[in-house]
Coordinates of C-alpha atoms in Angstrom, one line a residue:
M1 CA 0.0 0.0 0.0
T2 CA 1.4 3.4 -1.0
A3 CA 1.7 6.3 1.5
S4 CA -0.4 8.5 -0.7
A5 CA -3.5 6.3 0.0
W6 CA -3.5 6.7 3.8
L7 CA -2.3 10.4 3.5
E8 CA -5.3 11.2 1.4
V9 CA -7.7 9.7 3.9
L10 CA -5.8 11.4 6.7
D11 CA -6.1 14.8 5.0
E12 CA -9.8 14.3 4.4
A13 CA -10.3 13.5 8.1
L14 CA -8.3 16.7 9.0
D15 CA -10.6 18.8 6.8
A16 CA -13.7 17.2 8.5
C17 CA -12.3 17.9 12.0
R18 CA -11.6 21.5 11.0
T19 CA -15.1 21.9 9.6
H20 CA -16.6 20.8 12.8
G21 CA -14.3 22.9 15.0
R22 CA -12.5 20.0 16.7
E23 CA -9.0 21.5 17.0
D24 CA -8.0 18.8 19.4
L25 CA -8.6 16.1 16.8
V26 CA -6.9 18.3 14.2
Q27 CA -3.7 18.4 16.3
R28 CA -3.8 14.7 16.9
L29 CA -4.2 13.8 13.2
R30 CA -1.6 16.3 12.2
R31 CA 0.9 14.8 14.6
R32 CA 0.1 11.4 13.1
R33 CA 0.6 12.7 9.6
D34 CA 3.9 14.5 10.4
R35 CA 5.4 11.9 12.8
P36 CA 9.1 11.4 12.1
P37 CA 10.1 8.0 10.6
G38 CA 12.5 5.6 12.3
H39 CA 11.2 5.5 15.8
T40 CA 8.7 3.3 17.7
R41 CA 7.1 5.0 20.6
I42 CA 5.5 2.9 23.3
A43 CA 3.6 4.9 25.9
V44 CA 3.1 3.6 29.5
L45 CA -0.2 4.7 31.0
G46 CA -1.9 4.0 34.3
F47 CA -3.7 5.4 37.3
P48 CA -1.7 6.5 40.4
K49 CA 0.0 4.0 42.7
Q50 CA -0.2 1.2 40.2
G51 CA 3.6 0.6 39.9
K52 CA 4.1 2.4 36.6
G53 CA 7.5 3.9 37.4
Y54 CA 8.7 0.6 38.9
L55 CA 7.7 -1.2 35.7
V56 CA 9.6 1.2 33.4
N57 CA 12.7 1.0 35.6
A58 CA 12.4 -2.8 35.6
V59 CA 12.0 -2.9 31.8
L60 CA 15.2 -0.8 31.4
N61 CA 16.9 -2.2 34.4
A62 CA 17.8 1.3 35.4
P63 CA 16.4 3.9 37.9
V64 CA 15.1 6.2 35.2
C65 CA 11.6 7.0 36.7
A66 CA 10.8 8.5 40.1
V67 CA 9.1 5.8 42.3
G68 CA 7.7 5.6 45.8
D69 CA 7.2 8.9 47.5
A70 CA 9.5 10.8 45.1
P71 CA 7.7 13.6 43.2
T72 CA 6.7 12.5 39.7
P73 CA 6.9 14.9 36.7
A74 CA 3.6 16.4 35.4
V75 CA 4.8 16.0 31.8
P76 CA 5.7 12.9 29.8
V77 CA 9.2 11.5 30.2
E78 CA 10.6 10.2 26.8
I79 CA 13.3 7.5 27.3
G80 CA 15.5 6.7 24.3
F81 CA 18.9 5.4 23.6
S82 CA 22.1 7.3 24.4
A83 CA 25.6 6.1 24.8
Q84 CA 25.8 8.1 28.1
P85 CA 23.0 8.9 30.5
T86 CA 21.5 12.3 29.6
A87 CA 18.5 14.4 30.5
T88 CA 17.0 17.3 28.7
L89 CA 14.1 19.6 29.8
V90 CA 12.0 20.7 26.8
G91 CA 10.0 23.9 27.4
R92 CA 6.7 25.1 25.9
A93 CA 8.6 27.1 23.2
D94 CA 10.7 24.0 22.4
E95 CA 13.7 25.4 24.2
R96 CA 16.0 22.6 25.4
V97 CA 17.9 22.7 28.7
P98 CA 20.3 19.8 29.4
V99 CA 20.6 18.9 33.1
P100 CA 22.6 16.2 34.9
V101 CA 20.7 13.0 35.3
E102 CA 21.4 12.9 39.0
R103 CA 19.8 16.3 39.4
L104 CA 16.8 15.7 37.2
T105 CA 14.3 15.3 40.1
G106 CA 15.5 18.6 41.8
E107 CA 15.3 20.5 38.5
L108 CA 11.8 19.3 37.8
G109 CA 10.7 20.4 41.3
A110 CA 12.2 23.8 40.8
R111 CA 10.5 24.5 37.4
P112 CA 7.2 26.5 37.5
S113 CA 4.0 24.5 36.7
G114 CA 3.2 24.5 33.1
S115 CA 6.6 25.6 31.9
L116 CA 7.7 22.3 30.4
R117 CA 6.4 20.3 27.5
R118 CA 8.3 17.0 28.1
V119 CA 11.5 15.5 29.5
E120 CA 13.9 13.6 27.3
V121 CA 16.1 11.0 29.0
G122 CA 18.8 8.9 27.3
V123 CA 20.1 5.6 28.7
P124 CA 22.6 3.1 27.2
R125 CA 20.2 0.1 26.8
E126 CA 20.2 -2.3 23.9
L127 CA 16.5 -2.5 23.9
L128 CA 16.3 1.1 22.9
S129 CA 19.2 1.1 20.4
A130 CA 16.9 0.3 17.4
G131 CA 14.9 3.5 17.8
L132 CA 12.5 2.4 20.5
V133 CA 11.3 5.2 22.8
L134 CA 9.4 4.5 26.0
V135 CA 7.2 7.3 27.2
D136 CA 6.4 7.4 30.9
T137 CA 3.2 9.5 31.2
P138 CA 1.9 11.4 34.2
A139 CA -0.6 9.4 36.3
I140 CA -4.2 9.4 35.0
G141 CA -6.6 11.2 37.4
D142 CA -9.2 13.9 37.2
P143 CA -10.3 14.3 33.6
R144 CA -9.9 18.0 33.9
S145 CA -6.4 17.8 35.3
P146 CA -3.5 19.0 33.2
R147 CA -1.6 15.8 34.1
T148 CA -4.4 13.6 32.6
A149 CA -4.5 15.8 29.5
A150 CA -0.8 15.5 29.1
A151 CA -0.9 11.7 29.5
L152 CA -3.7 11.2 27.0
D153 CA -2.0 13.6 24.5
V154 CA 0.8 11.1 24.2
L155 CA -1.6 8.8 22.3
A156 CA -1.3 11.0 19.3
D157 CA 2.4 9.9 18.9
A158 CA 2.2 6.4 20.3
D159 CA 2.7 3.2 18.2
A160 CA 1.7 1.0 21.2
V161 CA 0.6 1.4 24.8
V162 CA 1.4 -0.5 28.0
L163 CA -1.5 -0.1 30.4
V164 CA -0.5 -0.6 34.0
S165 CA -2.8 -1.9 36.7
D166 CA -1.9 -3.7 39.9
A167 CA -3.1 -7.2 40.9
T168 CA -4.7 -6.1 44.2
T169 CA -8.2 -5.7 42.5
P170 CA -9.7 -6.3 39.1
L171 CA -10.0 -3.4 36.6
G172 CA -12.5 -0.8 37.7
P173 CA -14.9 1.0 35.3
A174 CA -12.5 4.0 34.9
E175 CA -9.7 1.7 33.9
V176 CA -11.8 -0.2 31.4
A177 CA -13.0 3.2 30.0
L178 CA -9.3 4.2 29.7
A179 CA -8.4 1.0 28.0
H180 CA -11.3 1.5 25.5
H181 CA -10.2 5.0 24.7
V182 CA -6.6 3.9 24.3
R183 CA -7.6 1.0 22.0
T184 CA -9.6 3.4 19.9
W185 CA -6.5 5.4 19.0
V186 CA -3.6 2.9 19.3
P187 CA -3.6 -0.5 17.5
H188 CA -1.5 -2.4 19.9
V189 CA -2.2 -2.5 23.7
V190 CA -1.0 -4.7 26.5
L191 CA -2.2 -4.8 30.1
A192 CA 0.7 -5.1 32.5
L193 CA -0.6 -6.6 35.8
T194 CA 1.9 -5.4 38.4
K195 CA 2.7 -6.4 42.0
I196 CA 2.0 -10.1 41.6
D197 CA 4.7 -10.8 44.1
V198 CA 2.6 -9.3 46.9
C199 CA -0.9 -10.5 45.7
P200 CA -1.5 -14.2 46.2
S201 CA -4.7 -14.0 44.2
W202 CA -3.2 -12.4 41.1
R203 CA -4.1 -15.3 38.8
A204 CA -7.8 -14.8 39.6
V205 CA -7.5 -11.1 39.1
A206 CA -5.7 -11.6 35.8
E207 CA -8.4 -13.9 34.6
R208 CA -11.1 -11.4 35.7
D209 CA -9.3 -8.6 33.8
R210 CA -9.2 -10.7 30.6
V211 CA -12.9 -11.3 30.9
L212 CA -13.6 -7.6 31.5
L213 CA -11.5 -6.5 28.5
S214 CA -13.1 -9.1 26.3
N215 CA -16.6 -8.1 27.3
A216 CA -15.7 -4.5 26.6
G217 CA -14.5 -5.5 23.1
I218 CA -10.9 -4.5 23.9
D219 CA -8.2 -6.5 22.2
A220 CA -5.4 -6.5 24.7
T221 CA -3.1 -9.1 26.2
V222 CA -2.8 -9.4 30.0
V223 CA 0.8 -9.9 31.2
P224 CA 1.3 -10.4 35.0
V225 CA 4.6 -9.0 36.1
S226 CA 6.6 -8.2 39.2
A227 CA 9.1 -5.3 39.0
T228 CA 10.6 -6.3 42.4
V229 CA 11.3 -9.9 41.2
R230 CA 12.7 -8.5 37.9
L231 CA 15.1 -6.2 39.6
A232 CA 16.2 -8.9 42.1
A233 CA 16.8 -11.3 39.2
A234 CA 18.8 -8.8 37.3
K235 CA 20.9 -8.1 40.3
A236 CA 21.5 -11.8 41.0
G237 CA 21.7 -12.8 37.3
D238 CA 19.1 -15.4 38.0
Q239 CA 17.3 -16.3 34.7
E240 CA 14.8 -18.6 36.4
L241 CA 13.8 -15.8 38.8
N242 CA 13.6 -13.4 35.8
A243 CA 11.2 -15.8 34.0
R244 CA 9.0 -15.9 37.1
S245 CA 8.9 -12.0 37.1
G246 CA 6.8 -12.1 33.8
F247 CA 9.0 -9.5 32.2
P248 CA 10.4 -11.8 29.4
Q249 CA 6.8 -11.9 27.9
L250 CA 6.4 -8.2 28.2
L251 CA 9.9 -7.5 26.7
S252 CA 9.0 -9.9 23.9
W253 CA 5.8 -7.9 23.2
I254 CA 7.8 -4.6 23.2
A255 CA 10.4 -6.1 20.8
E256 CA 7.6 -7.2 18.5
Q257 CA 6.3 -3.7 18.3
A258 CA 9.7 -2.3 17.6
A259 CA 10.2 -4.8 14.8
R260 CA 7.1 -3.9 12.8
P261 CA 7.7 -2.4 9.3
P262 CA 7.4 1.4 9.3
E263 CA 5.1 1.5 6.3
H264 CA 2.8 -1.0 8.0
T265 CA 2.8 0.9 11.2
N266 CA 2.1 4.3 9.5
A267 CA -0.8 2.8 7.6
V268 CA -2.4 1.2 10.6
L269 CA -1.9 4.2 12.8
A270 CA -3.4 6.5 10.1
A271 CA -6.4 4.1 9.8
M272 CA -6.8 3.9 13.6
S273 CA -6.6 7.7 14.0
V274 CA -9.0 8.5 11.2
R275 CA -11.5 5.9 12.5
A276 CA -11.2 7.3 16.0
A277 CA -11.7 10.9 14.9
A278 CA -14.6 9.9 12.7
T279 CA -16.2 8.0 15.5
E280 CA -15.9 11.0 17.8
L281 CA -17.3 13.3 15.1
V282 CA -20.2 10.9 14.4
E283 CA -21.1 10.6 18.0
A284 CA -21.2 14.4 18.4
L285 CA -23.3 14.7 15.2
R286 CA -25.6 11.9 16.2
T287 CA -26.2 13.7 19.5
R288 CA -27.1 16.9 17.6
A289 CA -29.2 14.9 15.2
E290 CA -31.1 13.3 18.1
V291 CA -31.8 16.7 19.6
A292 CA -32.9 18.0 16.3
G293 CA -35.0 14.9 15.8
Q294 CA -36.6 15.4 19.1
E295 CA -37.4 19.0 18.1
V296 CA -38.8 17.8 14.8
G297 CA -40.6 15.0 16.7
V298 CA -42.9 17.5 18.3
D299 CA -45.9 17.2 16.1
Q300 CA -46.1 20.2 13.9
T301 CA -49.8 19.7 13.6
T302 CA -50.1 19.8 17.4
L303 CA -48.3 23.1 17.4
L304 CA -50.4 24.5 14.6
Q305 CA -53.6 23.3 16.3
R306 CA -52.4 25.0 19.5
A307 CA -51.9 28.2 17.6
Q308 CA -55.3 27.8 16.0
R309 CA -56.9 27.3 19.4
K310 CA -55.2 30.5 20.6
A311 CA -56.6 32.3 17.5
D312 CA -60.1 30.9 18.1
E313 CA -59.9 31.9 21.8
L314 CA -58.8 35.4 20.7
R315 CA -61.8 35.7 18.4
K316 CA -64.2 34.6 21.2
R317 CA -62.6 37.1 23.6
N318 CA -63.0 39.8 20.9
T319 CA -66.7 39.0 20.6
R320 CA -67.1 39.0 24.4
W321 CA -65.5 42.3 25.1
Q322 CA -67.1 44.0 22.1
N323 CA -70.6 42.9 23.2
L324 CA -69.9 43.7 26.8
L325 CA -68.6 47.2 25.8
A326 CA -71.6 47.9 23.6
D327 CA -74.1 46.7 26.2
E328 CA -72.5 48.5 29.1
I329 CA -72.2 51.8 27.2
A330 CA -75.9 51.6 26.3
D331 CA -76.8 50.9 29.9
L332 CA -74.6 53.7 31.1
Q333 CA -76.2 56.2 28.7
S334 CA -79.6 55.2 29.8
D335 CA -78.7 55.1 33.5
A336 CA -76.9 58.5 33.3
E337 CA -79.8 60.1 31.6
F338 CA -82.3 58.6 34.0
D339 CA -80.1 59.7 37.0
L340 CA -80.0 63.3 35.7
R341 CA -83.7 63.2 34.9
E342 CA -84.6 61.9 38.3
R343 CA -82.5 64.6 40.0
T344 CA -84.1 67.3 38.0
R345 CA -87.5 65.9 38.5
K346 CA -87.1 66.2 42.3
I347 CA -85.9 69.8 41.8
V348 CA -89.0 70.5 39.7
E349 CA -91.2 69.1 42.5
T350 CA -89.5 71.4 45.0
I351 CA -90.1 74.3 42.6
D352 CA -93.8 73.5 42.5
E353 CA -94.0 73.2 46.3
T354 CA -92.2 76.4 46.7
F355 CA -94.4 78.5 44.5
D356 CA -97.6 76.8 45.5
R357 CA -97.0 78.3 48.9
G358 CA -94.9 81.4 48.3
D359 CA -95.1 84.6 46.4
P360 CA -92.2 84.8 43.9
V361 CA -91.8 88.4 44.6
K362 CA -91.0 87.6 48.2
V363 CA -89.1 84.3 47.9
W364 CA -87.2 84.6 44.6
D365 CA -84.1 86.2 46.0
E366 CA -83.6 83.1 48.2
F367 CA -85.0 80.6 45.7
G368 CA -82.8 81.6 42.7
P369 CA -79.4 80.9 44.3
W370 CA -80.8 77.7 45.7
L371 CA -81.9 76.5 42.3
D372 CA -78.5 77.3 40.7
K373 CA -76.6 75.5 43.5
T374 CA -78.9 72.5 43.4
L375 CA -78.7 72.1 39.7
S376 CA -74.9 72.4 39.8
E377 CA -74.7 69.7 42.5
A378 CA -77.0 67.4 40.4
V379 CA -74.8 67.8 37.4
E380 CA -71.6 67.2 39.3
T381 CA -73.1 64.1 41.0
N382 CA -74.3 62.8 37.7
Y383 CA -70.8 63.3 36.3
A384 CA -69.2 61.5 39.2
F385 CA -71.6 58.6 38.7
T386 CA -70.8 58.5 35.0
A387 CA -67.1 58.6 35.6
D388 CA -67.2 55.7 38.2
R389 CA -69.3 53.6 35.9
A390 CA -66.9 54.3 33.0
E391 CA -63.9 53.1 35.1
W392 CA -65.9 50.0 36.1
I393 CA -66.7 49.3 32.4
A394 CA -63.0 49.6 31.5
Q395 CA -62.1 47.1 34.1
A396 CA -64.9 44.7 33.1
V397 CA -63.8 44.9 29.4
A398 CA -60.2 44.2 30.4
V399 CA -61.3 41.1 32.2
A400 CA -63.4 40.0 29.3
F401 CA -60.4 40.6 27.0
G402 CA -58.5 38.1 29.1
E403 CA -55.1 39.8 29.2
Q404 CA -53.5 42.1 31.8
Y405 CA -52.7 45.3 30.0
D406 CA -52.6 49.0 31.1
L407 CA -56.0 50.6 30.6
P408 CA -56.2 53.7 28.4
E409 CA -56.7 57.2 29.9
L410 CA -60.5 57.7 29.8
R411 CA -60.2 61.5 30.2
L412 CA -63.8 62.3 31.2
D413 CA -63.9 66.1 30.9
S414 CA -65.5 68.1 33.6
P415 CA -69.2 68.9 32.8
G416 CA -68.5 72.6 33.4
A417 CA -71.2 73.1 36.0
E418 CA -69.4 76.1 37.3
L419 CA -70.0 77.8 33.9
M420 CA -73.7 77.1 34.1
T421 CA -75.9 80.3 33.6
D422 CA -77.9 81.5 36.6
V423 CA -81.7 81.2 36.4
R424 CA -83.1 84.5 35.2
R425 CA -85.6 86.3 37.4
P426 CA -89.2 86.0 36.0
R427 CA -91.0 89.2 35.0
V428 CA -94.0 89.4 37.5
E429 CA -96.2 92.4 38.0
G430 CA -96.9 93.7 41.5
F431 CA -100.2 94.9 43.0
K432 CA -99.5 98.5 44.0
I433 CA -101.7 101.0 45.7
G434 CA -102.9 102.6 42.5
H435 CA -103.9 99.3 41.2
K436 CA -105.7 98.5 44.4
L437 CA -107.6 101.9 44.4
F438 CA -108.6 101.5 40.8
T439 CA -109.7 97.9 41.4
G440 CA -111.6 99.0 44.6
L441 CA -113.4 101.8 42.8
R442 CA -114.4 99.4 40.1
G443 CA -115.8 96.9 42.5
S444 CA -117.5 99.6 44.8
Y445 CA -119.4 101.1 41.9
G446 CA -121.5 98.0 41.4
G447 CA -122.2 97.7 45.1
V448 CA -123.3 101.3 45.5
L449 CA -125.5 101.2 42.4
M450 CA -127.1 97.9 43.1
F451 CA -127.9 98.6 46.8
G452 CA -128.8 102.2 46.1
L453 CA -131.5 101.1 43.6
V454 CA -132.9 98.6 46.2
T455 CA -133.0 101.1 49.0
S456 CA -134.6 103.7 46.7
L457 CA -137.7 101.6 46.6
A458 CA -137.9 102.3 50.3
G459 CA -137.8 106.0 49.6
L460 CA -134.1 106.4 50.4
P461 CA -131.8 108.3 48.2
L462 CA -129.5 106.4 45.8
I463 CA -126.5 107.2 47.9
N464 CA -127.2 106.3 51.4
P465 CA -125.3 104.5 54.2
V466 CA -126.5 101.1 53.1
S467 CA -125.3 101.6 49.5
L468 CA -122.1 103.1 50.6
G469 CA -121.4 100.2 53.0
A470 CA -122.2 97.7 50.2
G471 CA -119.9 99.6 47.9
A472 CA -117.1 99.4 50.5
A473 CA -117.7 95.6 50.9
F474 CA -117.7 95.1 47.2
A475 CA -114.5 97.1 46.8
A476 CA -112.7 94.9 49.4
K477 CA -113.9 91.8 47.8
T478 CA -112.7 92.8 44.3
I479 CA -109.3 93.9 45.7
S480 CA -109.0 90.5 47.4
D481 CA -109.9 88.5 44.3
E482 CA -107.7 90.5 42.0
S483 CA -104.8 90.1 44.5
G484 CA -105.3 86.3 44.5
M485 CA -105.4 86.1 40.7
R486 CA -102.3 88.2 40.4
L487 CA -100.5 85.9 42.9
Q488 CA -101.5 82.9 40.9
R489 CA -100.2 84.4 37.7
R490 CA -96.9 85.3 39.3
Q491 CA -96.6 81.8 40.7
A492 CA -97.3 80.3 37.3
V493 CA -94.8 82.5 35.6
A494 CA -92.1 81.7 38.2
K495 CA -92.8 78.0 37.9
M496 CA -92.6 78.2 34.1
T497 CA -89.4 80.2 34.3
A498 CA -87.7 77.8 36.8
Q499 CA -88.9 74.7 35.0
R500 CA -87.7 76.0 31.6
H501 CA -84.3 76.7 33.2
V502 CA -84.2 73.1 34.6
D503 CA -85.1 71.7 31.2
D504 CA -82.4 73.7 29.5
V505 CA -79.8 72.5 32.0
F506 CA -81.0 68.9 31.5
L507 CA -80.9 69.1 27.7
R508 CA -77.4 70.7 27.7
F509 CA -75.7 68.4 30.2
S510 CA -77.5 65.2 29.2
K511 CA -76.0 65.8 25.7
E512 CA -72.6 66.5 27.1
C513 CA -72.8 63.3 29.2
R514 CA -73.8 61.2 26.1
D515 CA -70.9 62.7 24.2
A516 CA -68.5 61.9 27.1
I517 CA -69.8 58.3 27.3
R518 CA -69.4 57.9 23.5
G519 CA -65.8 59.2 23.9
V520 CA -65.2 56.6 26.5
Q521 CA -66.6 53.9 24.2
R522 CA -64.3 55.0 21.3
R523 CA -61.2 55.0 23.5
L524 CA -61.9 51.6 25.0
R525 CA -62.8 50.2 21.6
D526 CA -59.7 51.6 19.9
H527 CA -57.4 50.5 22.7
F528 CA -58.6 46.9 22.9
A529 CA -59.0 46.6 19.2
S530 CA -55.4 47.6 18.8
L531 CA -54.3 45.0 21.5
A532 CA -56.4 42.3 19.7
E533 CA -54.8 43.2 16.4
D534 CA -51.3 43.0 18.0
L535 CA -52.1 39.6 19.5
S536 CA -53.5 38.4 16.2
D537 CA -50.3 39.5 14.4
Q538 CA -48.3 37.8 17.1
L539 CA -50.2 34.5 16.6
A540 CA -49.8 34.8 12.9
R541 CA -46.0 35.3 13.3
E542 CA -46.0 32.4 15.8
R543 CA -47.7 30.2 13.2
E544 CA -45.2 31.2 10.5
T545 CA -42.3 30.6 12.9
I546 CA -43.6 27.1 13.7
I547 CA -43.8 26.3 10.0
A548 CA -40.4 27.9 9.2
G549 CA -38.7 26.4 12.3
S550 CA -40.0 22.9 11.5
A551 CA -38.7 23.2 8.0
E552 CA -35.4 24.5 9.1
R553 CA -35.0 21.8 11.7
E554 CA -35.8 19.2 9.1
R555 CA -33.2 20.7 6.7
R556 CA -30.6 20.7 9.6
T557 CA -31.4 17.1 10.4
V558 CA -31.0 16.1 6.8
R559 CA -27.6 17.9 6.6
L560 CA -26.5 16.2 9.8
R561 CA -27.5 12.8 8.4
R562 CA -25.6 13.4 5.2
E563 CA -22.6 14.5 7.2
I564 CA -22.8 11.4 9.3
E565 CA -23.0 9.3 6.2
R566 CA -20.0 11.0 4.8
L567 CA -18.0 10.4 8.0
A568 CA -19.2 6.8 8.1
S569 CA -17.9 6.4 4.6
L570 CA -14.6 7.9 5.7
H571 CA -14.5 5.5 8.6
Q572 CA -15.1 2.6 6.3
R573 CA -12.3 3.7 4.0
A574 CA -9.9 3.9 6.9
G575 CA -11.0 0.4 7.9
E576 CA -10.1 -0.8 4.4
L577 CA -6.7 0.7 4.8
G578 CA -6.4 -1.3 8.0
V579 CA -7.3 -4.4 6.2
L580 CA -4.7 -3.7 3.5
A581 CA -2.2 -3.2 6.2
G582 CA -3.0 -6.6 7.6
R583 CA -5.4 -5.6 10.4
A584 CA -9.1 -6.5 10.6
P585 CA -11.1 -3.3 11.2
K586 CA -13.9 -2.8 13.7
E587 CA -17.2 -1.5 12.5
L588 CA -18.4 2.0 13.3
P589 CA -20.6 1.8 16.4
A590 CA -24.2 2.0 15.6

């Protein structure tokens, strides 16, 4: 298989990762693409206190890694071949600082956190002479920890991984998850089961670990080892003891990885990296597709029916408040007119009573101001009644409308009772002395003449005491009758004048009251009609949004599905590269 084949697939995966904003995957794939030839990198990963440092030291038979209570570096330690022991600190800007090997631990402790990228150590070991590099990683812990991130970042350059777990207990869920993640990115993984020299039940633990890995679909060999026995065997030169340490099998596996052809390794690593990146992208896209599918899954018909129900309810509310407004305004006009009519009727009754008993000439000066004040109070009271009812109608219409909104300013203008004209004084004639004398003479003439003629039959003269007395009586009676008739005429004129003034006031202010009520009706009608129109427009926009949003979600879902299919095709092509490189691929998870 040519290099261009897997480079093409790798470049396509890089473009996909950039498109979806996965810069972390871009960096990993770029490091796979640009990895220097001629080296085999085997990373050693594990959780804290699992004996990882002891294992590396035992593999190399040299105290390279910090063990026990010694502080361990927070960056990877790359151990390669060197004719003489060397140590180099590599900073974030790739600056290189050589340090004596014996002072490495102190130099690491003196460096500020985050200032180093890695530590390079060289030791004269034949195992490393063919280009093998062992990478001791920081212990895996909190997923958000920089140490964990630095350890997992090593997978982008690793050709194989040694997972380290001690034999005290079987693999936990976190360790199985770590093994699954490692196996996704790296084709060759072995589980080194440490501390078998202090765990009598290590065989059962090893078998349990094999089952757990198999059930999780992880292809990894389990190799029980004891670093303590290995170092003791090396010190004593005891081959049998060394065989019992389990390290010959582990060293054989390491040597097998170092002996793989570079072109085979590059193709397999490219296939694994592309498939791992495609899997992560597909999982993220499927999550988005599921969310979009759930949104689309909300029945559009149900949403539209809900919007239609809102529109129907709005129409019903419009009918309710419009009918209520019309009915209440009609009632208010009738009630306000009746109220003013009833008040003026009582005033008219008082007018009749007043002038039935009194002479307008005598009582008018007191009656006129009373009438003006009483009419003014009647108009003001009627206005207050109308204003209160108008406010109540506004509240009732708002309740019928069904929404809480600010009510409009009703602005009922004052009826202007203070500008009401005063009642004019009626023109009534008095009964003066001259009028009385003339009326008395006219009445006495008939009495003198009539009784004078009667007494003349008795031989008395026409004018005699009897006729004169009768004339005086007739004069008094005539004056009295004329005075009564003149009083009745004055009372009638006064009543007519006052009643006409009351009618004028009623006509004027009843019209002003009707006009004010119609103004209230128009303001309430315009206000709530505008609110209803706004709500109707809002419902129309909501309906349009439902239709447009559903269509957009459907289009987004289709795009996500197409992208998932494209990435699945890329995953399959990477798998075919793995087959061509001699490795059976795993299918993309469903």
